[in-house]
Amino acid sequence: MTIQAQLPDSPQSQESPSPTLRIELAQPSHQVASRLLDHRTRAGALPHSVAPPGRYLAVAGDRAPLLVALDRPITHIGRGPLADLRLEDPHVSRRHAIIAQRAGSARVLDDRSANGTFVNDGRVTVADLHDGDVVRFGAVTMRYVEIPWERPGGRSDSETLRFSRHPAGRLSGQTPPGQAA
């Protein structure tokens, strides 16, 4: 944005045009969201093409989205040094949010943050997450992604296979009871 203002005529000369004061205001910077991840989180982020099955938060990268694994039952998100997923953004509280995972679901809980936690543009204190939901912490926007496990026969399912030990000590996959293989 540019602001121009004409200064009053100077008594020196009537022929020269009045000087103009020009002020340029910088546009708000739109950083690539992956740059707001701390070095530890950024180093562990994966491109979608190589990510194993699991739950992730996708963040815009320089070239392609990066996936940050939600590999703990409880993931603390914030700006503080104890956060599992650290975001270096002044709009993110030190303890901003928590993602809790249970059997077949994930849930985000706002941890009394100053600027709020949003799911699909709605401010939430607690919300269940579903594949494709857009989650915002302060000014950092991410997408919740679930990559399902592949079952034998090429079918995908979000349920993990159960394993049992054969007498020889090898592992074999078993289909959960009540489901056809």
PDB file of C-alpha atoms in Angstrom, residues 54-167:
ATOM      1  CA  GLY A  54      -0.914 -43.089  10.596  1.00  0.00           C
ATOM      2  CA  ARG A  55      -2.273 -39.727  11.689  1.00  0.00           C
ATOM      3  CA  TYR A  56      -0.622 -36.461  10.716  1.00  0.00           C
ATOM      4  CA  LEU A  57      -0.910 -32.695  10.601  1.00  0.00           C
ATOM      5  CA  ALA A  58      -0.092 -31.452   7.089  1.00  0.00           C
ATOM      6  CA  VAL A  59       1.579 -28.079   6.809  1.00  0.00           C
ATOM      7  CA  ALA A  60       2.402 -26.095   3.650  1.00  0.00           C
ATOM      8  CA  GLY A  61       6.044 -26.561   2.700  1.00  0.00           C
ATOM      9  CA  ASP A  62       8.291 -24.699   0.273  1.00  0.00           C
ATOM     10  CA  ARG A  63       7.381 -27.042  -2.589  1.00  0.00           C
ATOM     11  CA  ALA A  64       4.840 -29.533  -1.281  1.00  0.00           C
ATOM     12  CA  PRO A  65       2.952 -30.132   1.960  1.00  0.00           C
ATOM     13  CA  LEU A  66       4.877 -31.787   4.778  1.00  0.00           C
ATOM     14  CA  LEU A  67       3.324 -34.234   7.233  1.00  0.00           C
ATOM     15  CA  VAL A  68       4.079 -34.008  10.940  1.00  0.00           C
ATOM     16  CA  ALA A  69       3.406 -37.360  12.582  1.00  0.00           C
ATOM     17  CA  LEU A  70       1.034 -37.547  15.530  1.00  0.00           C
ATOM     18  CA  ASP A  71       2.846 -40.562  16.929  1.00  0.00           C
ATOM     19  CA  ARG A  72       1.997 -40.179  20.617  1.00  0.00           C
ATOM     20  CA  PRO A  73      -1.297 -40.761  22.422  1.00  0.00           C
ATOM     21  CA  ILE A  74      -1.092 -37.130  23.644  1.00  0.00           C
ATOM     22  CA  THR A  75       0.616 -34.421  21.548  1.00  0.00           C
ATOM     23  CA  HIS A  76       1.137 -30.987  23.110  1.00  0.00           C
ATOM     24  CA  ILE A  77       1.174 -28.105  20.615  1.00  0.00           C
ATOM     25  CA  GLY A  78       2.542 -24.671  21.422  1.00  0.00           C
ATOM     26  CA  ARG A  79       5.405 -22.204  21.417  1.00  0.00           C
ATOM     27  CA  GLY A  80       6.930 -23.354  24.712  1.00  0.00           C
ATOM     28  CA  PRO A  81      10.029 -25.537  25.021  1.00  0.00           C
ATOM     29  CA  LEU A  82       8.052 -28.500  26.392  1.00  0.00           C
ATOM     30  CA  ALA A  83       5.650 -28.721  23.425  1.00  0.00           C
ATOM     31  CA  ASP A  84       5.892 -31.894  21.328  1.00  0.00           C
ATOM     32  CA  LEU A  85       4.984 -29.902  18.205  1.00  0.00           C
ATOM     33  CA  ARG A  86       6.580 -26.450  18.544  1.00  0.00           C
ATOM     34  CA  LEU A  87       5.332 -23.541  16.453  1.00  0.00           C
ATOM     35  CA  GLU A  88       7.512 -20.448  16.347  1.00  0.00           C
ATOM     36  CA  ASP A  89       4.704 -17.952  15.878  1.00  0.00           C
ATOM     37  CA  PRO A  90       3.943 -15.121  18.342  1.00  0.00           C
ATOM     38  CA  HIS A  91       0.187 -15.784  17.941  1.00  0.00           C
ATOM     39  CA  VAL A  92       0.613 -19.297  19.343  1.00  0.00           C
ATOM     40  CA  SER A  93       0.529 -19.642  23.138  1.00  0.00           C
ATOM     41  CA  ARG A  94       3.263 -21.511  24.984  1.00  0.00           C
ATOM     42  CA  ARG A  95       0.700 -24.199  25.764  1.00  0.00           C
ATOM     43  CA  HIS A  96      -1.788 -23.777  22.944  1.00  0.00           C
ATOM     44  CA  ALA A  97      -3.551 -27.092  22.281  1.00  0.00           C
ATOM     45  CA  ILE A  98      -3.484 -30.841  22.818  1.00  0.00           C
ATOM     46  CA  ILE A  99      -4.286 -33.609  20.354  1.00  0.00           C
ATOM     47  CA  ALA A 100      -5.434 -36.777  22.107  1.00  0.00           C
ATOM     48  CA  GLN A 101      -5.688 -40.059  20.224  1.00  0.00           C
ATOM     49  CA  ARG A 102      -7.726 -43.059  21.226  1.00  0.00           C
ATOM     50  CA  ALA A 103      -8.563 -46.313  19.457  1.00  0.00           C
ATOM     51  CA  GLY A 104     -10.141 -45.053  16.248  1.00  0.00           C
ATOM     52  CA  SER A 105     -10.302 -41.301  16.748  1.00  0.00           C
ATOM     53  CA  ALA A 106      -8.385 -38.119  17.441  1.00  0.00           C
ATOM     54  CA  ARG A 107      -9.571 -35.059  19.321  1.00  0.00           C
ATOM     55  CA  VAL A 108      -8.142 -31.546  19.631  1.00  0.00           C
ATOM     56  CA  LEU A 109      -8.483 -29.641  22.905  1.00  0.00           C
ATOM     57  CA  ASP A 110      -7.682 -25.953  23.330  1.00  0.00           C
ATOM     58  CA  ASP A 111      -5.243 -25.553  26.242  1.00  0.00           C
ATOM     59  CA  ARG A 112      -6.586 -22.132  27.356  1.00  0.00           C
ATOM     60  CA  SER A 113      -4.759 -20.370  24.511  1.00  0.00           C
ATOM     61  CA  ALA A 114      -4.970 -16.614  24.074  1.00  0.00           C
ATOM     62  CA  ASN A 115      -5.833 -16.641  20.353  1.00  0.00           C
ATOM     63  CA  GLY A 116      -7.889 -19.814  20.186  1.00  0.00           C
ATOM     64  CA  THR A 117      -7.903 -23.121  18.382  1.00  0.00           C
ATOM     65  CA  PHE A 118     -10.041 -23.405  15.256  1.00  0.00           C
ATOM     66  CA  VAL A 119     -11.367 -26.429  13.355  1.00  0.00           C
ATOM     67  CA  ASN A 120     -12.841 -25.696   9.914  1.00  0.00           C
ATOM     68  CA  ASP A 121     -12.987 -21.962  10.782  1.00  0.00           C
ATOM     69  CA  GLY A 122     -14.959 -22.467  14.001  1.00  0.00           C
ATOM     70  CA  ARG A 123     -13.397 -21.706  17.377  1.00  0.00           C
ATOM     71  CA  VAL A 124     -13.403 -24.816  19.570  1.00  0.00           C
ATOM     72  CA  THR A 125     -12.487 -25.890  23.065  1.00  0.00           C
ATOM     73  CA  VAL A 126     -12.866 -29.597  22.172  1.00  0.00           C
ATOM     74  CA  ALA A 127     -13.497 -31.131  18.749  1.00  0.00           C
ATOM     75  CA  ASP A 128     -13.231 -34.551  17.137  1.00  0.00           C
ATOM     76  CA  LEU A 129     -10.913 -34.546  14.136  1.00  0.00           C
ATOM     77  CA  HIS A 130     -11.730 -36.207  10.818  1.00  0.00           C
ATOM     78  CA  ASP A 131      -9.555 -36.722   7.762  1.00  0.00           C
ATOM     79  CA  GLY A 132      -9.311 -33.414   5.870  1.00  0.00           C
ATOM     80  CA  ASP A 133     -10.272 -31.083   8.747  1.00  0.00           C
ATOM     81  CA  VAL A 134      -8.482 -27.717   8.694  1.00  0.00           C
ATOM     82  CA  VAL A 135      -6.988 -26.887  12.095  1.00  0.00           C
ATOM     83  CA  ARG A 136      -5.606 -23.455  13.031  1.00  0.00           C
ATOM     84  CA  PHE A 137      -3.414 -22.620  16.024  1.00  0.00           C
ATOM     85  CA  GLY A 138      -2.922 -18.848  16.242  1.00  0.00           C
ATOM     86  CA  ALA A 139      -1.892 -17.891  12.692  1.00  0.00           C
ATOM     87  CA  VAL A 140      -0.651 -21.379  11.706  1.00  0.00           C
ATOM     88  CA  THR A 141      -3.044 -23.402   9.544  1.00  0.00           C
ATOM     89  CA  MET A 142      -2.683 -27.173   9.173  1.00  0.00           C
ATOM     90  CA  ARG A 143      -4.786 -30.025   7.798  1.00  0.00           C
ATOM     91  CA  TYR A 144      -5.493 -33.220   9.751  1.00  0.00           C
ATOM     92  CA  VAL A 145      -4.632 -36.246   7.601  1.00  0.00           C
ATOM     93  CA  GLU A 146      -5.204 -39.956   8.182  1.00  0.00           C
ATOM     94  CA  ILE A 147      -3.291 -42.409   5.994  1.00  0.00           C
ATOM     95  CA  PRO A 148      -5.069 -45.772   6.354  1.00  0.00           C
ATOM     96  CA  TRP A 149      -3.376 -49.135   6.786  1.00  0.00           C
ATOM     97  CA  GLU A 150      -3.470 -51.478   3.795  1.00  0.00           C
ATOM     98  CA  ARG A 151      -5.061 -54.820   4.576  1.00  0.00           C
ATOM     99  CA  PRO A 152      -4.200 -58.054   2.786  1.00  0.00           C
ATOM    100  CA  GLY A 153      -6.006 -58.226  -0.540  1.00  0.00           C
ATOM    101  CA  GLY A 154      -5.434 -54.524  -1.272  1.00  0.00           C
ATOM    102  CA  ARG A 155      -8.351 -53.231   0.831  1.00  0.00           C
ATOM    103  CA  SER A 156      -7.614 -50.301   3.091  1.00  0.00           C
ATOM    104  CA  ASP A 157      -8.998 -49.958   6.548  1.00  0.00           C
ATOM    105  CA  SER A 158      -8.323 -47.571   9.400  1.00  0.00           C
ATOM    106  CA  GLU A 159      -8.265 -50.522  11.801  1.00  0.00           C
ATOM    107  CA  THR A 160      -4.839 -52.011  12.415  1.00  0.00           C
ATOM    108  CA  LEU A 161      -4.309 -55.709  12.050  1.00  0.00           C
ATOM    109  CA  ARG A 162      -3.830 -57.763  15.183  1.00  0.00           C
ATOM    110  CA  PHE A 163      -0.746 -59.938  15.378  1.00  0.00           C
ATOM    111  CA  SER A 164      -0.158 -63.201  17.225  1.00  0.00           C
ATOM    112  CA  ARG A 165       2.928 -65.326  17.734  1.00  0.00           C
ATOM    113  CA  HIS A 166       3.250 -68.695  16.066  1.00  0.00           C
ATOM    114  CA  PRO A 167       4.853 -71.407  18.159  1.00  0.00           C
TER     115      PRO A 167
END
